PDB file of C-alpha atoms in Angstrom:
ATOM      1  CA  MET A   1      88.381 150.766 176.398  1.00  0.00           C
ATOM      2  CA  ALA A   2      88.408 147.450 179.650  1.00  0.00           C
ATOM      3  CA  ALA A   3      87.002 149.962 182.055  1.00  0.00           C
ATOM      4  CA  ILE A   4      84.744 150.649 179.234  1.00  0.00           C
ATOM      5  CA  LEU A   5      83.655 147.582 177.969  1.00  0.00           C
ATOM      6  CA  ALA A   6      83.666 145.268 181.614  1.00  0.00           C
ATOM      7  CA  PRO A   7      81.138 146.455 183.323  1.00  0.00           C
ATOM      8  CA  TRP A   8      78.615 146.750 180.446  1.00  0.00           C
ATOM      9  CA  LEU A   9      80.009 142.612 179.555  1.00  0.00           C
ATOM     10  CA  GLY A  10      80.282 141.412 182.807  1.00  0.00           C
ATOM     11  CA  LEU A  11      75.969 142.935 183.108  1.00  0.00           C
ATOM     12  CA  LEU A  12      75.132 140.863 180.145  1.00  0.00           C
ATOM     13  CA  PHE A  13      77.157 138.012 181.126  1.00  0.00           C
ATOM     14  CA  GLY A  14      74.911 138.295 184.622  1.00  0.00           C
ATOM     15  CA  MET A  15      71.475 138.963 182.941  1.00  0.00           C
ATOM     16  CA  ILE A  16      71.921 136.147 180.615  1.00  0.00           C
ATOM     17  CA  ALA A  17      73.818 132.991 183.184  1.00  0.00           C
ATOM     18  CA  TRP A  18      70.323 135.083 185.764  1.00  0.00           C
ATOM     19  CA  PHE A  19      67.639 133.820 183.617  1.00  0.00           C
ATOM     20  CA  VAL A  20      69.048 130.690 182.070  1.00  0.00           C
ATOM     21  CA  THR A  21      69.924 129.429 185.580  1.00  0.00           C
ATOM     22  CA  THR A  22      67.056 130.378 186.089  1.00  0.00           C
ATOM     23  CA  SER A  23      64.392 128.525 183.411  1.00  0.00           C
ATOM     24  CA  LYS A  24      66.010 125.870 184.004  1.00  0.00           C
ATOM     25  CA  ARG A  25      65.891 125.052 187.716  1.00  0.00           C
ATOM     26  CA  SER A  26      62.440 127.109 188.054  1.00  0.00           C
ATOM     27  CA  GLY A  27      61.272 126.021 184.513  1.00  0.00           C
ATOM     28  CA  GLU A  28      59.434 128.992 184.047  1.00  0.00           C
ATOM     29  CA  ILE A  29      60.967 132.950 183.726  1.00  0.00           C
ATOM     30  CA  SER A  30      59.005 134.656 186.239  1.00  0.00           C
ATOM     31  CA  VAL A  31      58.822 137.911 189.326  1.00  0.00           C
ATOM     32  CA  THR A  32      59.208 134.335 191.674  1.00  0.00           C
ATOM     33  CA  THR A  33      61.478 132.315 190.316  1.00  0.00           C
ATOM     34  CA  THR A  34      64.259 134.758 189.367  1.00  0.00           C
ATOM     35  CA  GLY A  35      63.642 136.066 192.950  1.00  0.00           C
ATOM     36  CA  ASP A  36      65.146 132.493 194.423  1.00  0.00           C
ATOM     37  CA  ALA A  37      68.622 133.154 195.953  1.00  0.00           C
ATOM     38  CA  ILE A  38      69.999 130.265 194.239  1.00  0.00           C
ATOM     39  CA  ASN A  39      69.428 131.891 190.614  1.00  0.00           C
ATOM     40  CA  ALA A  40      70.811 135.682 191.590  1.00  0.00           C
ATOM     41  CA  VAL A  41      73.427 134.158 193.074  1.00  0.00           C
ATOM     42  CA  ALA A  42      74.328 132.207 189.970  1.00  0.00           C
ATOM     43  CA  GLY A  43      73.578 135.852 187.931  1.00  0.00           C
ATOM     44  CA  ASN A  44      75.950 137.696 190.691  1.00  0.00           C
ATOM     45  CA  ILE A  45      79.119 135.327 190.027  1.00  0.00           C
ATOM     46  CA  THR A  46      78.531 135.613 187.102  1.00  0.00           C
ATOM     47  CA  SER A  47      78.796 139.047 186.409  1.00  0.00           C
ATOM     48  CA  TRP A  48      81.656 139.698 188.565  1.00  0.00           C
ATOM     49  CA  ALA A  49      84.095 137.560 187.155  1.00  0.00           C
ATOM     50  CA  GLY A  50      82.448 137.941 183.605  1.00  0.00           C
ATOM     51  CA  GLY A  51      83.368 141.673 183.732  1.00  0.00           C
ATOM     52  CA  ALA A  52      86.417 141.080 185.290  1.00  0.00           C
ATOM     53  CA  LEU A  53      87.548 138.541 182.878  1.00  0.00           C
ATOM     54  CA  VAL A  54      86.474 140.943 180.465  1.00  0.00           C
ATOM     55  CA  ALA A  55      88.616 144.005 182.379  1.00  0.00           C
ATOM     56  CA  VAL A  56      92.315 141.666 182.658  1.00  0.00           C
ATOM     57  CA  VAL A  57      91.923 140.498 178.337  1.00  0.00           C
ATOM     58  CA  VAL A  58      90.818 143.862 177.624  1.00  0.00           C
ATOM     59  CA  THR A  59      93.947 146.096 178.900  1.00  0.00           C
ATOM     60  CA  TYR A  60      96.429 142.602 177.886  1.00  0.00           C
ATOM     61  CA  ILE A  61      94.887 142.498 174.277  1.00  0.00           C
ATOM     62  CA  ALA A  62      94.603 147.031 174.307  1.00  0.00           C
ATOM     63  CA  PRO A  63      96.807 148.516 176.982  1.00  0.00           C
ATOM     64  CA  HIS A  64      97.508 151.780 175.009  1.00  0.00           C
ATOM     65  CA  LYS A  65      96.248 154.857 176.640  1.00  0.00           C
ATOM     66  CA  PHE A  66      93.924 156.970 173.527  1.00  0.00           C
ATOM     67  CA  THR A  67      95.625 159.980 172.539  1.00  0.00           C
ATOM     68  CA  SER A  68      94.222 161.802 169.084  1.00  0.00           C
ATOM     69  CA  ASP A  69      96.210 165.049 167.615  1.00  0.00           C
ATOM     70  CA  ASP A  70      92.996 166.976 167.499  1.00  0.00           C
ATOM     71  CA  PRO A  71      93.916 170.644 168.618  1.00  0.00           C
ATOM     72  CA  VAL A  72      92.008 169.948 171.244  1.00  0.00           C
ATOM     73  CA  PHE A  73      92.494 166.869 173.184  1.00  0.00           C
ATOM     74  CA  VAL A  74      95.663 167.588 172.880  1.00  0.00           C
ATOM     75  CA  ALA A  75      95.437 171.174 174.896  1.00  0.00           C
ATOM     76  CA  ARG A  76      93.489 169.700 177.475  1.00  0.00           C
ATOM     77  CA  VAL A  77      95.163 167.050 178.036  1.00  0.00           C
ATOM     78  CA  ASN A  78      98.426 170.012 178.086  1.00  0.00           C
ATOM     79  CA  LYS A  79      96.329 171.407 180.698  1.00  0.00           C
ATOM     80  CA  ILE A  80      95.101 168.677 182.984  1.00  0.00           C
ATOM     81  CA  ASN A  81      98.761 167.850 182.703  1.00  0.00           C
ATOM     82  CA  GLY A  82      99.608 171.941 184.117  1.00  0.00           C
ATOM     83  CA  VAL A  83     102.093 171.746 180.249  1.00  0.00           C
ATOM     84  CA  SER A  84     101.890 175.157 179.778  1.00  0.00           C
ATOM     85  CA  GLU A  85     100.620 176.405 176.683  1.00  0.00           C
ATOM     86  CA  THR A  86     103.647 178.029 174.210  1.00  0.00           C
ATOM     87  CA  PRO A  87     102.622 178.831 169.998  1.00  0.00           C
ATOM     88  CA  PRO A  88     104.362 175.873 168.508  1.00  0.00           C
ATOM     89  CA  ASN A  89     106.084 177.522 165.830  1.00  0.00           C
ATOM     90  CA  GLU A  90     108.373 179.389 168.298  1.00  0.00           C
ATOM     91  CA  LYS A  91     110.208 175.929 169.457  1.00  0.00           C
ATOM     92  CA  GLU A  92     110.196 174.857 166.404  1.00  0.00           C
ATOM     93  CA  THR A  93     112.217 178.085 164.928  1.00  0.00           C
ATOM     94  CA  ALA A  94     114.061 178.216 167.873  1.00  0.00           C
ATOM     95  CA  LEU A  95     115.392 174.275 167.657  1.00  0.00           C
ATOM     96  CA  SER A  96     115.544 173.742 164.167  1.00  0.00           C
ATOM     97  CA  THR A  97     117.992 177.192 164.608  1.00  0.00           C
ATOM     98  CA  GLY A  98     120.405 175.898 166.383  1.00  0.00           C
ATOM     99  CA  GLY A  99     118.573 177.141 169.788  1.00  0.00           C
ATOM    100  CA  ASP A 100     118.725 175.271 173.677  1.00  0.00           C
ATOM    101  CA  ILE A 101     115.817 174.519 175.444  1.00  0.00           C
ATOM    102  CA  GLU A 102     115.799 177.966 177.371  1.00  0.00           C
ATOM    103  CA  THR A 103     115.227 179.689 174.144  1.00  0.00           C
ATOM    104  CA  ALA A 104     112.466 177.844 172.888  1.00  0.00           C
ATOM    105  CA  LEU A 105     109.859 176.869 175.723  1.00  0.00           C
ATOM    106  CA  GLY A 106     110.635 180.359 176.833  1.00  0.00           C
ATOM    107  CA  PRO A 107     111.481 182.849 178.949  1.00  0.00           C
ATOM    108  CA  SER A 108     109.010 182.585 181.096  1.00  0.00           C
ATOM    109  CA  SER A 109     110.057 179.002 182.075  1.00  0.00           C
ATOM    110  CA  SER A 110     108.727 177.379 185.307  1.00  0.00           C
ATOM    111  CA  ILE A 111     112.014 175.028 184.773  1.00  0.00           C
ATOM    112  CA  GLU A 112     114.194 177.413 184.489  1.00  0.00           C
ATOM    113  CA  LYS A 113     117.774 177.207 187.368  1.00  0.00           C
ATOM    114  CA  PRO A 114     118.577 180.053 189.529  1.00  0.00           C
ATOM    115  CA  PRO A 115     122.831 180.684 189.030  1.00  0.00           C
ATOM    116  CA  ILE A 116     124.731 178.879 190.769  1.00  0.00           C
ATOM    117  CA  SER A 117     127.648 180.498 192.940  1.00  0.00           C
ATOM    118  CA  SER A 118     129.892 178.077 194.718  1.00  0.00           C
ATOM    119  CA  PRO A 119     129.617 174.383 194.899  1.00  0.00           C
ATOM    120  CA  ALA A 120     127.629 174.639 198.139  1.00  0.00           C
ATOM    121  CA  ASP A 121     124.688 176.982 196.439  1.00  0.00           C
ATOM    122  CA  SER A 122     124.710 173.782 194.380  1.00  0.00           C
ATOM    123  CA  ASN A 123     124.471 170.799 196.825  1.00  0.00           C
ATOM    124  CA  THR A 124     121.809 173.636 198.939  1.00  0.00           C
ATOM    125  CA  LEU A 125     120.168 173.706 195.576  1.00  0.00           C
ATOM    126  CA  TYR A 126     120.099 169.623 194.428  1.00  0.00           C
ATOM    127  CA  GLY A 127     121.113 168.180 197.374  1.00  0.00           C
ATOM    128  CA  ASP A 128     119.410 167.064 200.097  1.00  0.00           C
ATOM    129  CA  GLN A 129     117.503 169.293 202.135  1.00  0.00           C
ATOM    130  CA  PRO A 130     114.001 170.106 203.468  1.00  0.00           C
ATOM    131  CA  SER A 131     111.669 171.942 200.806  1.00  0.00           C
ATOM    132  CA  SER A 132     111.282 175.980 201.216  1.00  0.00           C
ATOM    133  CA  SER A 133     108.599 176.907 202.451  1.00  0.00           C
ATOM    134  CA  GLU A 134     108.255 179.587 200.504  1.00  0.00           C
ATOM    135  CA  PRO A 135     105.964 178.705 196.880  1.00  0.00           C
ATOM    136  CA  ALA A 136     108.956 179.002 194.664  1.00  0.00           C
ATOM    137  CA  LYS A 137     107.955 180.664 191.328  1.00  0.00           C
ATOM    138  CA  VAL A 138     105.518 178.518 189.627  1.00  0.00           C
ATOM    139  CA  THR A 139     104.588 179.706 185.171  1.00  0.00           C
ATOM    140  CA  PRO A 140     100.252 179.253 185.378  1.00  0.00           C
ATOM    141  CA  THR A 141      98.735 176.790 183.837  1.00  0.00           C
ATOM    142  CA  GLY A 142      95.217 177.585 183.116  1.00  0.00           C
ATOM    143  CA  ASN A 143      94.660 174.527 185.603  1.00  0.00           C
ATOM    144  CA  HIS A 144      92.912 175.865 189.162  1.00  0.00           C
ATOM    145  CA  VAL A 145      93.522 172.287 190.618  1.00  0.00           C
ATOM    146  CA  VAL A 146      97.106 172.205 188.817  1.00  0.00           C
ATOM    147  CA  ASP A 147      98.729 175.330 189.958  1.00  0.00           C
ATOM    148  CA  PHE A 148      96.777 175.406 193.885  1.00  0.00           C
ATOM    149  CA  LEU A 149      99.293 172.605 194.054  1.00  0.00           C
ATOM    150  CA  GLU A 150     102.328 173.617 193.096  1.00  0.00           C
ATOM    151  CA  ALA A 151     101.234 176.128 195.061  1.00  0.00           C
ATOM    152  CA  LYS A 152     100.828 175.204 197.645  1.00  0.00           C
ATOM    153  CA  HIS A 153     104.194 172.585 197.800  1.00  0.00           C
ATOM    154  CA  ILE A 154     101.929 169.607 198.874  1.00  0.00           C
ATOM    155  CA  GLU A 155     104.469 167.267 200.084  1.00  0.00           C
ATOM    156  CA  PRO A 156     104.056 163.850 197.891  1.00  0.00           C
ATOM    157  CA  MET A 157     103.085 160.365 199.614  1.00  0.00           C
ATOM    158  CA  ASP A 158     106.066 158.494 201.391  1.00  0.00           C
ATOM    159  CA  PRO A 159     106.242 155.281 199.349  1.00  0.00           C
ATOM    160  CA  VAL A 160     106.774 153.221 203.109  1.00  0.00           C
ATOM    161  CA  LEU A 161     102.906 153.794 203.414  1.00  0.00           C
ATOM    162  CA  VAL A 162     102.358 153.828 200.083  1.00  0.00           C
ATOM    163  CA  LYS A 163     103.700 150.417 200.092  1.00  0.00           C
ATOM    164  CA  ARG A 164     102.091 149.002 203.531  1.00  0.00           C
ATOM    165  CA  GLY A 165      99.234 150.522 202.409  1.00  0.00           C
ATOM    166  CA  THR A 166      98.925 148.287 199.436  1.00  0.00           C
ATOM    167  CA  ARG A 167     100.130 145.583 200.953  1.00  0.00           C
ATOM    168  CA  LEU A 168      97.024 145.766 203.253  1.00  0.00           C
ATOM    169  CA  ALA A 169      94.658 146.669 200.783  1.00  0.00           C
ATOM    170  CA  VAL A 170      95.092 143.572 199.008  1.00  0.00           C
ATOM    171  CA  TRP A 171      94.844 141.915 201.691  1.00  0.00           C
ATOM    172  CA  PHE A 172      91.698 142.756 203.249  1.00  0.00           C
ATOM    173  CA  ASN A 173      90.705 142.305 198.944  1.00  0.00           C
ATOM    174  CA  VAL A 174      91.881 139.096 199.256  1.00  0.00           C
ATOM    175  CA  ALA A 175      90.782 137.663 202.115  1.00  0.00           C
ATOM    176  CA  PHE A 176      86.537 140.359 201.171  1.00  0.00           C
ATOM    177  CA  LEU A 177      86.033 138.153 197.364  1.00  0.00           C
ATOM    178  CA  CYS A 178      87.578 134.902 199.653  1.00  0.00           C
ATOM    179  CA  ILE A 179      84.345 135.411 202.870  1.00  0.00           C
ATOM    180  CA  ALA A 180      82.228 137.183 200.365  1.00  0.00           C
ATOM    181  CA  ILE A 181      82.320 135.221 197.027  1.00  0.00           C
ATOM    182  CA  VAL A 182      83.853 131.539 197.839  1.00  0.00           C
ATOM    183  CA  LEU A 183      83.027 130.912 201.331  1.00  0.00           C
ATOM    184  CA  VAL A 184      79.593 132.314 202.421  1.00  0.00           C
ATOM    185  CA  PRO A 185      77.268 131.505 199.043  1.00  0.00           C
ATOM    186  CA  PHE A 186      78.344 128.146 198.713  1.00  0.00           C
ATOM    187  CA  THR A 187      78.437 127.376 201.978  1.00  0.00           C
ATOM    188  CA  LEU A 188      74.639 128.737 203.376  1.00  0.00           C
ATOM    189  CA  PHE A 189      72.920 127.908 199.397  1.00  0.00           C
ATOM    190  CA  GLY A 190      74.948 125.410 198.121  1.00  0.00           C
ATOM    191  CA  THR A 191      74.402 123.643 200.705  1.00  0.00           C
ATOM    192  CA  ASP A 192      70.377 124.422 201.071  1.00  0.00           C
ATOM    193  CA  TYR A 193      71.143 125.532 204.704  1.00  0.00           C
ATOM    194  CA  ILE A 194      67.471 125.788 205.502  1.00  0.00           C
ATOM    195  CA  PHE A 195      68.337 129.570 208.155  1.00  0.00           C
ATOM    196  CA  SER A 196      67.163 129.161 211.725  1.00  0.00           C
ATOM    197  CA  ARG A 197      65.610 132.219 213.668  1.00  0.00           C
ATOM    198  CA  SER A 198      68.792 132.526 215.867  1.00  0.00           C
ATOM    199  CA  PHE A 199      71.095 132.416 212.654  1.00  0.00           C
ATOM    200  CA  PHE A 200      68.608 134.498 211.423  1.00  0.00           C
ATOM    201  CA  THR A 201      69.005 136.864 213.777  1.00  0.00           C
ATOM    202  CA  GLY A 202      71.953 137.206 213.307  1.00  0.00           C
ATOM    203  CA  TRP A 203      72.482 137.236 209.616  1.00  0.00           C
ATOM    204  CA  CYS A 204      70.316 140.707 209.794  1.00  0.00           C
ATOM    205  CA  VAL A 205      72.482 141.959 212.829  1.00  0.00           C
ATOM    206  CA  VAL A 206      75.594 141.617 210.953  1.00  0.00           C
ATOM    207  CA  SER A 207      74.021 143.341 207.963  1.00  0.00           C
ATOM    208  CA  PHE A 208      73.193 146.420 209.762  1.00  0.00           C
ATOM    209  CA  MET A 209      76.132 146.871 211.302  1.00  0.00           C
ATOM    210  CA  TRP A 210      78.227 145.845 207.998  1.00  0.00           C
ATOM    211  CA  CYS A 211      75.367 149.170 206.118  1.00  0.00           C
ATOM    212  CA  TRP A 212      76.232 151.153 208.640  1.00  0.00           C
ATOM    213  CA  VAL A 213      80.077 150.963 209.499  1.00  0.00           C
ATOM    214  CA  SER A 214      80.457 151.307 205.559  1.00  0.00           C
ATOM    215  CA  MET A 215      78.587 154.226 205.205  1.00  0.00           C
ATOM    216  CA  ILE A 216      80.281 156.145 208.685  1.00  0.00           C
ATOM    217  CA  ILE A 217      84.282 154.785 206.449  1.00  0.00           C
ATOM    218  CA  CYS A 218      83.197 155.747 202.688  1.00  0.00           C
ATOM    219  CA  VAL A 219      80.744 158.322 203.329  1.00  0.00           C
ATOM    220  CA  ILE A 220      81.136 160.716 206.227  1.00  0.00           C
ATOM    221  CA  TRP A 221      84.424 159.874 207.488  1.00  0.00           C
ATOM    222  CA  PRO A 222      85.911 161.112 204.022  1.00  0.00           C
ATOM    223  CA  VAL A 223      83.851 164.452 203.850  1.00  0.00           C
ATOM    224  CA  TRP A 224      84.630 164.991 208.292  1.00  0.00           C
ATOM    225  CA  GLU A 225      88.524 164.372 207.034  1.00  0.00           C
ATOM    226  CA  SER A 226      88.189 167.174 203.730  1.00  0.00           C
ATOM    227  CA  ARG A 227      86.123 169.207 206.366  1.00  0.00           C
ATOM    228  CA  LYS A 228      88.394 172.501 205.709  1.00  0.00           C
ATOM    229  CA  ALA A 229      88.697 172.306 201.784  1.00  0.00           C
ATOM    230  CA  LEU A 230      85.437 171.311 201.273  1.00  0.00           C
ATOM    231  CA  LEU A 231      84.752 174.768 203.711  1.00  0.00           C
ATOM    232  CA  MET A 232      87.345 176.435 201.121  1.00  0.00           C
ATOM    233  CA  ILE A 233      85.601 175.798 198.871  1.00  0.00           C
ATOM    234  CA  THR A 234      81.997 176.349 199.258  1.00  0.00           C
ATOM    235  CA  LYS A 235      83.218 180.232 200.982  1.00  0.00           C
ATOM    236  CA  GLY A 236      85.455 180.477 197.173  1.00  0.00           C
ATOM    237  CA  VAL A 237      81.752 179.387 195.533  1.00  0.00           C
ATOM    238  CA  LEU A 238      79.910 181.814 197.811  1.00  0.00           C
ATOM    239  CA  GLY A 239      81.771 184.641 197.402  1.00  0.00           C
ATOM    240  CA  ASP A 240      81.741 183.910 193.256  1.00  0.00           C
ATOM    241  CA  MET A 241      78.339 183.275 193.635  1.00  0.00           C
ATOM    242  CA  ALA A 242      78.531 187.254 195.997  1.00  0.00           C
ATOM    243  CA  GLY A 243      80.265 188.927 193.868  1.00  0.00           C
ATOM    244  CA  LYS A 244      78.866 188.101 190.221  1.00  0.00           C
ATOM    245  CA  GLY A 245      75.063 189.482 191.239  1.00  0.00           C
ATOM    246  CA  HIS A 246      77.552 192.219 192.447  1.00  0.00           C
ATOM    247  CA  ALA A 247      78.581 192.500 188.940  1.00  0.00           C
ATOM    248  CA  THR A 248      75.072 192.388 187.681  1.00  0.00           C
TER     249      THR A 248
END
């Protein structure tokens, strides 16, 4: 709910602040007055701060995720989570008659454990050791993404690296907010600073560098990193299209 309400209410707050500030400072609302830097900054800051405030407040007021008993919704969630579909009546019957979990889940359940003949086998199977290169047999879920991840045995991220990356991202975001939201607007626009020619040239150079570097990091670099996966997907799509074309 917070993810849905925050951007819309932030937009509403920003528009109200933009027009009210324009009306109070410039005396009228027109193309020229709404384009004034201070009027626009007032709307931008209000929109950003209002959206962030709404997101935090609504998250604490309604923190629960959406749930439903609709069979279609339940089947969709199970498919995304990689849960195999088993008729509920079989589970209920097995459990209600005193059967164990294996009986309830059925012989094809993916949680079946191989037989253990000795303590050494137990340590080998459940102890700390590198995962086998051969993928274990998994129960197809019908979700191609989940089946691919299970079959390929993708190694989870290192918790230490995740913590380090999270800390780095948090500090960079704090620095960006302090510079872009507080320092630059209030220092330049709040003091009615008049740009000199050299300062304006530097401003344009930094702005263009910012845009190009951002595009390289956010657009080009992810495509380059995923080039092998994108090539594999493209080949699969073309192969499916060719197969359908021959079938028809």
